[in-house]
Amino acid sequence: MYTNYKQQFENELKEIKDSGMWKEVGVMEGKQGAEISVGGKTLLNFCANNYLGLASSDELAKAAKEGIDQYGFGEASVRFIVGTSLVHKNLETEISNFFGTEDSITYTSAFDANTGLFETILKEGDAVFSDELNHASIIDGIRLCKAERFRYKNSDMEDLEAKLLEFRARIDAEDATAAASRGRKPRLLIATDGVFSMDGITAKIEQICNLAEKYEAMVMVDDSHASGVLGKRGRGSVEGLIDRIDIVTSTFGKALGGAGGGFATGRKEIIQVLHQRSRTTLFSNSLPPMIASAALYVLKNYDSKFDQYRQKLIDNTVYFRTAMEKLGFTLGGDGKHPITPVMLMEEKIASEMAKALFEKGIYVRGFTYPVVPKGKARIRVQISAAHTNEQMDTAINAFEEVGKNMLILN
Ligand SMILES: *Cc1c(COP(=O)(O)O)cnc(C)c1O
């Protein structure tokens, strides 16, 4: 029967190509790092989430190998049947120690942590308030739950408050029978990314916590781009506020390793409910022990070994931004996060510039509509602790040359 559908799919693929949204995949022939090899060409890599440069770390590879030696290749089971090893328990304890939370649960990805979260803790009659720029996995996770959805404007606290007020007022006006028919008091949950990844801007977590207190809501933060990156101790955008946040999800696929793996950490009752009911843990294999083992190694040694890379990351970010601003580029971001959007506005300019930089050996990606709003096209440069000053200079010079050729710079 496929013949009936073949043409449809072909048309769809053509549409993607015609609209300029086709994603060309660059295939790496070696390790992920500041320097990579793609299509036989050596490139300076400025588009990975390899913030601390751990993705190709020999130390982490060794920790992963030790995980294989001790626990074997895989568990061939979900957590609750026979897929929980000592390394999972140890990793979960370490996650809680690291973030200062009560309890934790690992998933095979942050995407799974998010899609397994909302429908487990919210039901019909509850409400979730979600920032419009939240990551796709939060959006999908929320889609799976039956709670009422409120989408507030990015980091707009007035809009968030208006929506909280609207829902609160409605519940407070309910009569006793309606309230009793719910079975329990309705739950309110505010969900936000810790850092909005297209902009490199940190969410207003403290203000969100204040509103949550005022309207009796819980707070969930996905700190995937911030864990190991932000905060005085690298605990992320939630650092210093963790007692006021009920659930944090994050990844081991970015700063804290680079291979994969995710987790949720926070209030112990919520974590226990996730262990009991979250579908992405009940019906999906446990985190491979080699990855759990490497993740455990990162967290255990973060303060003594890896935090110094974070300092280098901060220095690199300042170095790159200062030079680019001096050249006359308009940069997005708040300057604190290594995501450095070079704002070019026009879609065509962003993709042409990324192409020209590629030709000069700089690997960056242009982001255009619909990933970012129309007329807000950009090249998202991601700085890593693995970049040397010399490599950054090469990138800056290439930006200058291309910028002048394309008449973006004077
Ligand atoms: C990268 C990212 C994820 C997905 O992480 P994985 O562990 O690779 O699934 C989820 N949420 C946010 C905010 C992210 O930036």
mmCIF file of C-alpha atoms in Angstrom, residues 31 54-70 289-291 293-295 297 305:
data_model
loop_
_atom_site.group_PDB
_atom_site.id
_atom_site.type_symbol
_atom_site.label_atom_id
_atom_site.label_comp_id
_atom_site.label_asym_id
_atom_site.label_seq_id
_atom_site.Cartn_x
_atom_site.Cartn_y
_atom_site.Cartn_z
ATOM 1 C CA LYS A 31 35.628 13.229 18.260
ATOM 2 C CA LEU A 54 34.029 17.224 28.411
ATOM 3 C CA ALA A 55 32.529 15.499 25.375
ATOM 4 C CA SER A 56 35.855 14.037 24.279
ATOM 5 C CA SER A 57 37.418 13.840 27.747
ATOM 6 C CA ASP A 58 39.659 10.808 28.253
ATOM 7 C CA GLU A 59 38.837 10.894 31.945
ATOM 8 C CA LEU A 60 35.131 10.531 31.221
ATOM 9 C CA ALA A 61 35.761 7.807 28.669
ATOM 10 C CA LYS A 62 37.714 5.984 31.377
ATOM 11 C CA ALA A 63 34.874 6.390 33.871
ATOM 12 C CA ALA A 64 32.475 5.031 31.231
ATOM 13 C CA LYS A 65 34.740 2.049 30.575
ATOM 14 C CA GLU A 66 34.839 1.308 34.290
ATOM 15 C CA GLY A 67 31.056 1.363 34.209
ATOM 16 C CA ILE A 68 31.080 -1.227 31.433
ATOM 17 C CA ASP A 69 33.600 -3.373 33.305
ATOM 18 C CA GLN A 70 31.529 -3.364 36.464
ATOM 19 C CA PRO A 289 25.380 2.061 33.172
ATOM 20 C CA MET A 290 28.444 3.341 31.313
ATOM 21 C CA ILE A 291 26.804 6.743 30.953
ATOM 22 C CA SER A 293 29.084 5.890 35.602
ATOM 23 C CA ALA A 294 30.583 8.813 33.652
ATOM 24 C CA ALA A 295 27.849 11.176 34.866
ATOM 25 C CA TYR A 297 32.245 10.867 37.837
ATOM 26 C CA LYS A 305 38.262 19.380 38.759
#
